[in-house]
CSV table of C-alpha atoms and ligand atoms in Angstrom, one decimal:
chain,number,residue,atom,x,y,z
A,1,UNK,CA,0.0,0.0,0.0
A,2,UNK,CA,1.2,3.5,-0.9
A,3,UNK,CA,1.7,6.4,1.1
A,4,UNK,CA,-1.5,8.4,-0.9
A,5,UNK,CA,-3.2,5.2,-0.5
A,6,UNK,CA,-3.4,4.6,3.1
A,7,UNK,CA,-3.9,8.6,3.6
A,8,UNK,CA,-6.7,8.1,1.5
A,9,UNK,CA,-8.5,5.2,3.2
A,10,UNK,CA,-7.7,7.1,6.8
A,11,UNK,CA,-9.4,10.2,5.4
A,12,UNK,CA,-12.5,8.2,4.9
A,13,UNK,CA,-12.5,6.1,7.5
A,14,UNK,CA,-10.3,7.2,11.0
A,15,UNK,CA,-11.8,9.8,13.0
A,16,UNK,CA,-10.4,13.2,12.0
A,17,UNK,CA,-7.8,13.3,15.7
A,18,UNK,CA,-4.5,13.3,14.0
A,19,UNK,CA,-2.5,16.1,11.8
A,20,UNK,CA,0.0,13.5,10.8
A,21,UNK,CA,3.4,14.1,8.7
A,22,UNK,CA,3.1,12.2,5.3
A,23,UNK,CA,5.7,10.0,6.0
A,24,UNK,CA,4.9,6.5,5.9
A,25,UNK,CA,7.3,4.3,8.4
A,26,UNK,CA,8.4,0.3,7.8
A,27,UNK,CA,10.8,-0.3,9.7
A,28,UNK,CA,13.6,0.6,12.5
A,29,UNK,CA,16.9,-0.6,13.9
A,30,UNK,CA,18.7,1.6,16.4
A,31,UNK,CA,18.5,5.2,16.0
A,32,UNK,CA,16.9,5.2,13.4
A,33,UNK,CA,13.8,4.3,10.8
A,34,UNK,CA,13.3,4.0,7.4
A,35,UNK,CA,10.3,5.0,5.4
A,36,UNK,CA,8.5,3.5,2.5
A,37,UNK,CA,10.4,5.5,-0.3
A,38,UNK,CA,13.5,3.9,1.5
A,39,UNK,CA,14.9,7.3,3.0
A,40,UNK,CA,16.5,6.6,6.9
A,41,UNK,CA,15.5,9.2,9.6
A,42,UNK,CA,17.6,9.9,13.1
A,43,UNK,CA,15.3,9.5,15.6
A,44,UNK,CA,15.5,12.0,18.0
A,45,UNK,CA,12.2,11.8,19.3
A,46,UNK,CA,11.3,8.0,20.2
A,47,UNK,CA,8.0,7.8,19.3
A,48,UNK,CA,7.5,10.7,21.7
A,49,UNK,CA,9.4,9.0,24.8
A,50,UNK,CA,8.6,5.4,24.3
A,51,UNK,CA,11.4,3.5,22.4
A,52,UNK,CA,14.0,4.4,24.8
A,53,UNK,CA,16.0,1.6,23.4
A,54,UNK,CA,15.8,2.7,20.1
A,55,UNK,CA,14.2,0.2,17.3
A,56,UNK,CA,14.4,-3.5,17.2
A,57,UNK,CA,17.0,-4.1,20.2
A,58,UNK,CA,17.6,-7.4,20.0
A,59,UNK,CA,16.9,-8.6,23.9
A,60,UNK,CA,13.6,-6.9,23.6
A,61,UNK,CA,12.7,-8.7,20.9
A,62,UNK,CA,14.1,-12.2,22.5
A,63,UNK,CA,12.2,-11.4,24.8
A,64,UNK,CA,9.1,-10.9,22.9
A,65,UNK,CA,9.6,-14.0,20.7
A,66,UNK,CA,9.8,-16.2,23.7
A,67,UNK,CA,6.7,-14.3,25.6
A,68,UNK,CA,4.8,-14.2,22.5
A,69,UNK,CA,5.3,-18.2,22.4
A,70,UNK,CA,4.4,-19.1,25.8
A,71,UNK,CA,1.3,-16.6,26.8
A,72,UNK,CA,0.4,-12.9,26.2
A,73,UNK,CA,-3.0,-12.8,27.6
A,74,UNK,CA,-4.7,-14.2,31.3
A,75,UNK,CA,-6.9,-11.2,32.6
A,76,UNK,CA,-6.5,-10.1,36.1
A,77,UNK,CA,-8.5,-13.2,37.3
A,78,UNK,CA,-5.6,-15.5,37.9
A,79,UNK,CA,-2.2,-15.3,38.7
A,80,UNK,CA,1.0,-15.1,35.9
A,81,UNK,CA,5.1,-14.7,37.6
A,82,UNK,CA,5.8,-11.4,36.3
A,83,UNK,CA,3.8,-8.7,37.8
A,84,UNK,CA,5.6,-9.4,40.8
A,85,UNK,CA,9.0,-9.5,39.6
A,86,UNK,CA,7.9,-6.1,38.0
A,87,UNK,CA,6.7,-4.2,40.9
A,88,UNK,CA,9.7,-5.6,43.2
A,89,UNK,CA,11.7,-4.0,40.1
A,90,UNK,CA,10.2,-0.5,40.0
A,91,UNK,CA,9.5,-0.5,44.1
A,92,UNK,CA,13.0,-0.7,44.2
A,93,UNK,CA,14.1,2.0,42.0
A,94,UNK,CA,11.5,4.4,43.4
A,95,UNK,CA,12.1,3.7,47.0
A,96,UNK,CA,8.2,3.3,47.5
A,97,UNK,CA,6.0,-0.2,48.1
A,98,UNK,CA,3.7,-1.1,45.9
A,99,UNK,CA,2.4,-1.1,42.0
A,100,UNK,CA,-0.5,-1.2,39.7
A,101,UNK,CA,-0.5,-1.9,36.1
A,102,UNK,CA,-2.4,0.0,33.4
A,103,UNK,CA,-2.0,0.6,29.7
A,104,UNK,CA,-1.3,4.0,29.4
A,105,UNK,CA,0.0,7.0,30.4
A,106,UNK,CA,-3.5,8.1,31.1
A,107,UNK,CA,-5.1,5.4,32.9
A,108,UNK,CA,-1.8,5.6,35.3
A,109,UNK,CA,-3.0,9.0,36.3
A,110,UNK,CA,-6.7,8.2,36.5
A,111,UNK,CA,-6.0,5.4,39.0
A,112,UNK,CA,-3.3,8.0,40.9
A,113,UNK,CA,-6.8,10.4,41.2
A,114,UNK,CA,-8.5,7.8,42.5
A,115,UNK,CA,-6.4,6.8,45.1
A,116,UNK,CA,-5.9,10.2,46.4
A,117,UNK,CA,-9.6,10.6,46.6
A,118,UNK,CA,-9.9,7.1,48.4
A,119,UNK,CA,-7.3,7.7,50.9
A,120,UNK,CA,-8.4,10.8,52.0
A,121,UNK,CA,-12.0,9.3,52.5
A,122,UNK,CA,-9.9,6.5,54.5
A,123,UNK,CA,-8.0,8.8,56.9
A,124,UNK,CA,-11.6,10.7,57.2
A,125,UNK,CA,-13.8,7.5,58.3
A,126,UNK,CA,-14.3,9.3,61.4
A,127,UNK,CA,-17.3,11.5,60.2
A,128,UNK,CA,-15.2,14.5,59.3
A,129,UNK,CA,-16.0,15.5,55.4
A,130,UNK,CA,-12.9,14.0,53.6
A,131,UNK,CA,-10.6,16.6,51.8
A,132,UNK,CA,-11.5,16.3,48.2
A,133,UNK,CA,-9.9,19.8,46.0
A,134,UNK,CA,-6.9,18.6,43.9
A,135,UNK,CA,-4.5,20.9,42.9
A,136,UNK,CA,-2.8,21.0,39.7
A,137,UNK,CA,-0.4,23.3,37.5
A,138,UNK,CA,-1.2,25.9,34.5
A,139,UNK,CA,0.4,24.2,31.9
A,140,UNK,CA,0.5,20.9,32.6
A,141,UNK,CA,-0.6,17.7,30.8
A,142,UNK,CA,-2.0,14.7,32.4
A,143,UNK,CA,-4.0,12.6,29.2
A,144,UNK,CA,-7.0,13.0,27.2
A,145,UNK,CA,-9.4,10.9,29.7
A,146,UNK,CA,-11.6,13.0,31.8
A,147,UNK,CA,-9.8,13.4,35.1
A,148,UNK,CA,-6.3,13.3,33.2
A,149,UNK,CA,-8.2,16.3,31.0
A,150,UNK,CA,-9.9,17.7,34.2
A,151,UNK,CA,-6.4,18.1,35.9
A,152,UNK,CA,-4.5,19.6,32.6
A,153,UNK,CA,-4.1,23.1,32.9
A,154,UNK,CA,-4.6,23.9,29.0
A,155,UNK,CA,-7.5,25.0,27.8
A,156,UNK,CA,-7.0,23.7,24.4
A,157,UNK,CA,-7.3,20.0,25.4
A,158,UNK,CA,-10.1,20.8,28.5
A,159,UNK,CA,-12.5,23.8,27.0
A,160,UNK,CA,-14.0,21.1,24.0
A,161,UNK,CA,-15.3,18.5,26.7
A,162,UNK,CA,-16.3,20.6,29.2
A,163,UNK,CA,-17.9,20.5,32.1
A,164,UNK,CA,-14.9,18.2,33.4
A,165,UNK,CA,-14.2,16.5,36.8
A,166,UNK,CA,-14.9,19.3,39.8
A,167,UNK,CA,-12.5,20.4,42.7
A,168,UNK,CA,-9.7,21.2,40.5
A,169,UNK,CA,-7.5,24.6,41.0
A,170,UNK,CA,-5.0,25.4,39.4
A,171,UNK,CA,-1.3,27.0,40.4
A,172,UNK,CA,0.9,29.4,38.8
A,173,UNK,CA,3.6,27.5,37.5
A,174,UNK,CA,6.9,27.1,39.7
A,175,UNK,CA,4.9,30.2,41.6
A,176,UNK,CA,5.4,29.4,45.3
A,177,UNK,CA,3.4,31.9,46.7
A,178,UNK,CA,0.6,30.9,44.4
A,179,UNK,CA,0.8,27.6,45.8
A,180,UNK,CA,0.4,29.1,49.6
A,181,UNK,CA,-2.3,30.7,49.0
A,182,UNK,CA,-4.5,28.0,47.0
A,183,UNK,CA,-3.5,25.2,49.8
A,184,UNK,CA,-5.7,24.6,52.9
A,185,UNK,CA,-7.1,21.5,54.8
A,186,UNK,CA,-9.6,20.4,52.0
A,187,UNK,CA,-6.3,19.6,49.5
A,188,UNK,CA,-6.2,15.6,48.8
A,189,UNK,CA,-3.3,16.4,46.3
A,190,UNK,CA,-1.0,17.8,44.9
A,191,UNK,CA,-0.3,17.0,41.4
A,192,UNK,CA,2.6,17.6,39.2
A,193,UNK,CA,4.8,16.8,36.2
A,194,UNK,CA,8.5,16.8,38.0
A,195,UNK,CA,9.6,18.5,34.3
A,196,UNK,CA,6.3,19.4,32.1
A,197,UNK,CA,6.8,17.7,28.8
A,198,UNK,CA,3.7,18.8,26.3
A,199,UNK,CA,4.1,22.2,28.1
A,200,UNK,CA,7.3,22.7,27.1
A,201,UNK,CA,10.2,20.8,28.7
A,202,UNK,CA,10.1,22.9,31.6
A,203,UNK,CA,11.1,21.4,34.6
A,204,UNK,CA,9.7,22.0,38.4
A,205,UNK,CA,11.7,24.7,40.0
A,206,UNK,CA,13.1,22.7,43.9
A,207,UNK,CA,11.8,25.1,46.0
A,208,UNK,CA,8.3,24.7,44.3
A,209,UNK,CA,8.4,20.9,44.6
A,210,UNK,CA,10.3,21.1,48.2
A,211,UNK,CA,6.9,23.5,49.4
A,212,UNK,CA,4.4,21.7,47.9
A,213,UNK,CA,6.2,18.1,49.4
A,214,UNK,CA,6.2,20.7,52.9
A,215,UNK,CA,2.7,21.2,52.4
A,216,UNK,CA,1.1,18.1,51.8
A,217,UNK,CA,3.0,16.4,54.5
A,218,UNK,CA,1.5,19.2,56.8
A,219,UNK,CA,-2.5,18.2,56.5
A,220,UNK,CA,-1.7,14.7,55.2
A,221,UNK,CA,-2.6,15.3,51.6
A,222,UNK,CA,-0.6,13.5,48.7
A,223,UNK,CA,1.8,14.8,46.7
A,224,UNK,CA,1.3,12.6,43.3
A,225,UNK,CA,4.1,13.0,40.5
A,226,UNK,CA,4.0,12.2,36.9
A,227,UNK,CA,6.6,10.8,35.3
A,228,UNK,CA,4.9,9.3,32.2
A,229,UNK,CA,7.1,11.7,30.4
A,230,UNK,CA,10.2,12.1,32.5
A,231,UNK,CA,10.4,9.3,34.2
A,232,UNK,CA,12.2,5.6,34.1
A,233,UNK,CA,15.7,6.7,32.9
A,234,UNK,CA,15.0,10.1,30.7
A,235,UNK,CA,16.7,12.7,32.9
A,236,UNK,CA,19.6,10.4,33.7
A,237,UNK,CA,18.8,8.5,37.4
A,238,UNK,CA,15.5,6.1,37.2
A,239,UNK,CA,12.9,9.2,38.5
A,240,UNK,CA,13.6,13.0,37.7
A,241,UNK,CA,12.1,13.7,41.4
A,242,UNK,CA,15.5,11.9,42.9
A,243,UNK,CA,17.6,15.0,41.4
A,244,UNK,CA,15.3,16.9,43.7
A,245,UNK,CA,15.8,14.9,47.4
A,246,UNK,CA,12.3,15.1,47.4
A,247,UNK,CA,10.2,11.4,47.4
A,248,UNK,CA,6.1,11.7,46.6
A,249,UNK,CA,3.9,9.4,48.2
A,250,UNK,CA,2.3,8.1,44.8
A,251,UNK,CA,4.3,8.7,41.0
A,252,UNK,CA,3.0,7.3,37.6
A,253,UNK,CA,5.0,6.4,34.7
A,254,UNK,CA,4.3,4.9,31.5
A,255,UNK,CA,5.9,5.3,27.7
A,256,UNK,CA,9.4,3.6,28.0
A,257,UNK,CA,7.8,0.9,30.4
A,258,UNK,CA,7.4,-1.8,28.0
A,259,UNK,CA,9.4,-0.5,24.9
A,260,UNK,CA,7.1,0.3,23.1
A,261,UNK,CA,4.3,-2.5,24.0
A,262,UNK,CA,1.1,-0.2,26.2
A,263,UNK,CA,1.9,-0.4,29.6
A,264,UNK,CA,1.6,2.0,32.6
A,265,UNK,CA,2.2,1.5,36.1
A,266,UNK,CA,0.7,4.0,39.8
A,267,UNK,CA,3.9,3.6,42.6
A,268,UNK,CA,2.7,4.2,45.8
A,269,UNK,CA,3.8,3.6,49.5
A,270,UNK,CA,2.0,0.8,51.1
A,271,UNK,CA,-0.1,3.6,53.8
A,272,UNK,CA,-1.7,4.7,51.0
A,273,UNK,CA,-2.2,1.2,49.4
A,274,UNK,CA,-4.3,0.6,52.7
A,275,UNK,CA,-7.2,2.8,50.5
A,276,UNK,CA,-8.0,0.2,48.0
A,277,UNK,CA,-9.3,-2.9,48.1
A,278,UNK,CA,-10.2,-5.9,45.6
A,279,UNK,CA,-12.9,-4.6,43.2
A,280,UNK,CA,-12.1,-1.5,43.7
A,281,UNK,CA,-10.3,-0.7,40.8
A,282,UNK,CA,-9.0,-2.7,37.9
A,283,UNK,CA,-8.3,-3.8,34.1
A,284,UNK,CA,-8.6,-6.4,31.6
A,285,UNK,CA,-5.6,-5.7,29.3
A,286,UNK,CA,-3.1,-3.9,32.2
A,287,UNK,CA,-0.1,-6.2,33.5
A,288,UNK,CA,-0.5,-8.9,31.1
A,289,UNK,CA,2.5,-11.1,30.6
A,290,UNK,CA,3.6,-9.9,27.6
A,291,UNK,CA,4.0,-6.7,28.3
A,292,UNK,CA,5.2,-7.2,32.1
A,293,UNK,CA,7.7,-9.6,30.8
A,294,UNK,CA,9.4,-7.1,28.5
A,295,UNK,CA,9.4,-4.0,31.2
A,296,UNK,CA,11.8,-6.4,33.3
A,297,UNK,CA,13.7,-6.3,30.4
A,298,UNK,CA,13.9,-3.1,29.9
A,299,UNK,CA,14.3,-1.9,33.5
A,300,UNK,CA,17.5,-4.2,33.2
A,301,UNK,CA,18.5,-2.4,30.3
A,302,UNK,CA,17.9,0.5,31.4
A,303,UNK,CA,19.7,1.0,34.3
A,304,UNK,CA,22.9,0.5,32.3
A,305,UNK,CA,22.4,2.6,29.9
A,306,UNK,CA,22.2,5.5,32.9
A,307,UNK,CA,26.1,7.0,33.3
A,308,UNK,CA,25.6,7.0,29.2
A,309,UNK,CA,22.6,9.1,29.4
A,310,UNK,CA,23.8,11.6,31.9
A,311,UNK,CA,27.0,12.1,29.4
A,312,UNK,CA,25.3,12.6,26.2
A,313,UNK,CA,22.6,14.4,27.9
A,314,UNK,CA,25.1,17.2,28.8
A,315,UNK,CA,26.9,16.6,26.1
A,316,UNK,CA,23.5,17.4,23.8
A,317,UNK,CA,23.0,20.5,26.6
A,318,UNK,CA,26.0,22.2,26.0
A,319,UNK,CA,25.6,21.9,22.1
A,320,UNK,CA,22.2,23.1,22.0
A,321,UNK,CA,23.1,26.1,24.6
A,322,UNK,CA,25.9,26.8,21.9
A,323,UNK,CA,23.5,26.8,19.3
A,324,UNK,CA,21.2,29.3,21.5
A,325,UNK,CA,24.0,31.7,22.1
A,326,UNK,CA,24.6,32.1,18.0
A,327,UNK,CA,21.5,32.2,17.1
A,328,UNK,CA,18.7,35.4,17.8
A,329,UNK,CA,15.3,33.5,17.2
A,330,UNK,CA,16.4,30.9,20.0
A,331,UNK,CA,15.1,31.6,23.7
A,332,UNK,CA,16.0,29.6,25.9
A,333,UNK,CA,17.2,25.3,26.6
A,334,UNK,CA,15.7,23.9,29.2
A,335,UNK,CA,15.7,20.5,30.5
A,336,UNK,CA,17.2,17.4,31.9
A,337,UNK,CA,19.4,14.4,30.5
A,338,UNK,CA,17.8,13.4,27.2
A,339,UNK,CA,14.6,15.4,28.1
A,340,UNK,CA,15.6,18.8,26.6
A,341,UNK,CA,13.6,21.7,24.8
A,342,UNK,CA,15.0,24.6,22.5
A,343,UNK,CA,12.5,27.5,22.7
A,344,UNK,CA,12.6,29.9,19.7
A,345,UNK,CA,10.8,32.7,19.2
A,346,UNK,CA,7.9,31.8,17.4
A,347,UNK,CA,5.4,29.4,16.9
A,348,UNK,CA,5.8,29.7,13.2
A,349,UNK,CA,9.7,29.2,13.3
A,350,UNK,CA,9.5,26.3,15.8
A,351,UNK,CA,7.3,24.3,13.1
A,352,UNK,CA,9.6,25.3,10.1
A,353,UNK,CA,12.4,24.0,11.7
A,354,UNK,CA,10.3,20.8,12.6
A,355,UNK,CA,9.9,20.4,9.1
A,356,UNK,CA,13.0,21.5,7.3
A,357,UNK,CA,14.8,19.0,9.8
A,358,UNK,CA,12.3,16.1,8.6
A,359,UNK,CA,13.3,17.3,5.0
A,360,UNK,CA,16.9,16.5,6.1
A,361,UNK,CA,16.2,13.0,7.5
A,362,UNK,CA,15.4,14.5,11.2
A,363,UNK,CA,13.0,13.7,13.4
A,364,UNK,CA,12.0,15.7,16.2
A,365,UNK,CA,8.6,17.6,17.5
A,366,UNK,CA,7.3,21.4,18.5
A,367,UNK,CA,5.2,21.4,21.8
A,368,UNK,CA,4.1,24.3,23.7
A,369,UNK,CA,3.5,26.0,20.2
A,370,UNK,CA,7.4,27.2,20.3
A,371,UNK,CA,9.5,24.8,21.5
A,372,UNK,CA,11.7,22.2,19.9
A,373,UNK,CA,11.6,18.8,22.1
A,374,UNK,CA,14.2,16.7,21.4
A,375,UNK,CA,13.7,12.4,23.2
A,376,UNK,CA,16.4,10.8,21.4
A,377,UNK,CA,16.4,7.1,22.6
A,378,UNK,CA,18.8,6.0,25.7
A,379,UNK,CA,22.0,4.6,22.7
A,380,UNK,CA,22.4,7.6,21.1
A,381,UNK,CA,25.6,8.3,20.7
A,382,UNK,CA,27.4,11.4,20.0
A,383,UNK,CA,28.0,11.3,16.6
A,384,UNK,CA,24.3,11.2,16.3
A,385,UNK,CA,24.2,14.5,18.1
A,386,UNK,CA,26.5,16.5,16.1
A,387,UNK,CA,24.8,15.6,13.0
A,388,UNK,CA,21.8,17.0,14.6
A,389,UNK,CA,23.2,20.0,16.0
A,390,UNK,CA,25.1,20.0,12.4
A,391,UNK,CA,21.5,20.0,10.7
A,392,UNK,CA,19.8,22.6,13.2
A,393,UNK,CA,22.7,25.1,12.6
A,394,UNK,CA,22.2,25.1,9.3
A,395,UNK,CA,18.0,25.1,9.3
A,396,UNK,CA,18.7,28.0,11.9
A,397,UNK,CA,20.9,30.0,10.2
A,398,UNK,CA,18.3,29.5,6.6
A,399,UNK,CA,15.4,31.4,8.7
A,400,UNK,CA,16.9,33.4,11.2
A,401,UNK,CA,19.5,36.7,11.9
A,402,UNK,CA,23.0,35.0,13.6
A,403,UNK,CA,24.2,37.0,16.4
A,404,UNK,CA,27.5,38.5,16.1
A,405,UNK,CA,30.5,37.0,17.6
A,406,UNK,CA,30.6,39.9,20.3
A,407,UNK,CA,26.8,39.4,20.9
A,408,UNK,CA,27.4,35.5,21.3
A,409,UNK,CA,30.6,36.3,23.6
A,410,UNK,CA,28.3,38.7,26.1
A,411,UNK,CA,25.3,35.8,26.1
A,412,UNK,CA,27.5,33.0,26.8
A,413,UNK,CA,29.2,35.4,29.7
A,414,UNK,CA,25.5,35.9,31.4
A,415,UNK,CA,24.8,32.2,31.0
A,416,UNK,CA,28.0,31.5,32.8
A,417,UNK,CA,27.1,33.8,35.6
B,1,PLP,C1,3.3,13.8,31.4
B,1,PLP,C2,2.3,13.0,30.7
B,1,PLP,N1,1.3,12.5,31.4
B,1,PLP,C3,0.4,11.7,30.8
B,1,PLP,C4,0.4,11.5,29.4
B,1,PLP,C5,-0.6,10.6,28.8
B,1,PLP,O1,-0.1,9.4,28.4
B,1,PLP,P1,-0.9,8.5,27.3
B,1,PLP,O2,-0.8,9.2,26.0
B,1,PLP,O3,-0.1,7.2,27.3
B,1,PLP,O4,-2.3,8.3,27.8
B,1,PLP,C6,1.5,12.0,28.7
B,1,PLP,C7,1.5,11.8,27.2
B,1,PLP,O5,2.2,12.5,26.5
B,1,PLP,C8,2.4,12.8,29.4
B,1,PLP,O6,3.5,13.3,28.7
């Protein structure tokens, strides 16, 4: 089937959700993919966060083969080994108790609502009205499910499907007396992205998260982070929140999880477990063996690959800020390990660079409107990031005014400052 074939049969029958780049993908190894006209792309965005290990590593797809052969599917009903060995796994590497499986980023944070709204009904089973307000962050993104929607603070995903789940507020970004003044006793949560991904690779300043884990602790409430995103290896250590010294009482994570097979997993500390109990909550598809079975791959994987994504995430960091400092339309980089974000100056440059770096064989995304987000998988290597930063100078310099050297030697003196 042809490229203009299949975008003709979607037209007619997919719902309309998608803008999609006409690009038609067969296959991947490593870094990178190749397209139906033959042409290889680099990779640098992972299928926005999910094939950490690139394309087609070969223990995943042992792994798979073997999985595949023996059982994907039992239900929650009845027992399989690997859940277990899964949640001992991430337990471990978050410091907290206990897991449950999901399939997506979404249903991750649903459940995590949940559970804050059932423990604090728990600690209140003494005939006080249980806290119930959640509070969330302007700019945030949770999922496209109708708590995950009700506690994203864009309108642009909310406004369509309103009215939405109530007892939401939201906070000023990284604003700490904004935070203050919107807490009180009636707060269940507090819910955050430890570095906001679809809002622009903008990480959580430490005295915001350090307040709001001060806070919580205070009246009991939870402090739930979302590391869908962020989370499982992207900034470098297996959380973002343990750059921070700050631990949550419940964190959800979900795209690299099963490279690239749906699976999402709620961590949470076994007081808080104490607020569910069988029948509660629950899945058909979440945890299945399949999918279980290649996360503890992966988590095995991963956690080598860690010094290797701390060097070529600052190694990425430093080109990128380079970049920044010789170019006028760029704003800012912001991010963490392999997480990072080049804002430029507007949302019209942002998506012709998207596109001119696809033209070169590129791939990367704009979120936020204006911001370049770069999620190269966990191998990159650094000759795959100077051919990138190699490409972006050049796309930069087609569009936009260079600064001079003596601007670029005053901009890299403030940033050293
Ligand atoms: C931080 C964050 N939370 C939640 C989600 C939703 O995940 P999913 O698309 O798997 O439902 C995403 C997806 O981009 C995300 O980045």
């Amino acid at each position: 089937m042809s490229l203009a074939s299949v975008i003709r049969s979607e037209q007619k029958v997919l719902l309309p959700t998608y803008d999609r780049h006409k690009i038609l993908f067969e296959r991947g190894r490593g870094v990178y993919l190749w397209d139906s006209r033959g042409r290889r792309y680099l990779d640098f965005l992972s299928g926005i966060g999910v094939n950490a290990l690139g394309h087609g590593h070969p223990a995943i797809q042992a792994t798979l083969k073997r999985q595949a052969g023996r059982l994907i599917h039992t239900s929650n009903l009845f027992f399989h080994k690997y859940q277990a060995e899964l949640a001992v796994q991430l337990t471990r590497i978050s410091d907290l108790d206990r897991a449950f499986f999901c399939n997506s980023g979404t249903e991750a944070w649903e459940g995590a609502l949940k559970l804050a709204r059932s423990y604090a009904r728990v600690q209140n089973s003494n005939g006080h009205k249980p806290k119930w307000r959640i509070l969330a962050l302007d700019n945030s993104f949770h999922g496209r499910t109708f708590g995950s929607l009700a506690t994203t603070g864009q309108a642009k995903y909310r406004d369509p499907f309103a009215p939405l789940l109530p007892g939401v507020s939201f906070v000023k970004f990284n604003d700490t007396e904004d935070l203050q003044r919107r807490f009180d006793g009636s707060v269940c949560a507090i819910c955050l992205e430890t570095i906001q991904g679809e809002g622009g690779i903008r990480p959580i300043s430490p005295e915001f998260l350090q307040l709001a884990r001060k806070l919580s602790k205070s009246t009991g409430a939870l402090l739930i982070l979302d590391e869908i995103q962020c989370g499982l290896g992207r900034t470098g250590r297996s959380f973002a929140y343990q750059h921070y010294g700050v631990q949550p009482d419940i964190v959800t994570v979900a795209k690299p999880l099963a490279a690239g097979l749906p699976l999402g997993a709620i961590l949470t500390t076994n007081r808080v477990a104490t607020a569910m109990h069988p029948g509660m909550h629950g899945t058909t598809f979440g945890g299945g063996p399949l999918a279980c079975a290649v996360a503890i791959q992966f988590l095995h994987l991963m956690e080598k690959l860690m010094p290797q994504v701390r060097e070529t995430g600052e190694y990425f960091r430093a080109q990128l800020e380079w970049l920044g400092a010789k170019h006028n339309g760029v704003r800012e980089v912001r991010g963490m390990g392999l997480m990072l974000g080049m804002e430029l100056d507007s949302a019209d440059a942002a998506k012709r660079v998207v596109n001119q770096l696809l033209e070169r064989g590129i791939l990367i995304n704009r979120t936020n409107e204006t911001v370049l987000r770069f999620l190269p998988p966990y191998i990159v290597e650094k000759k795959h990031i100077d051919q990138v930063i190699r490409e972006l100078d050049a796309v930069l310099s087609s569009g936009s005014s260079m600064r001079t050297a003596r601007q670029i030697q005053k901009s890299t003196a403030r940033s050293q400052r």
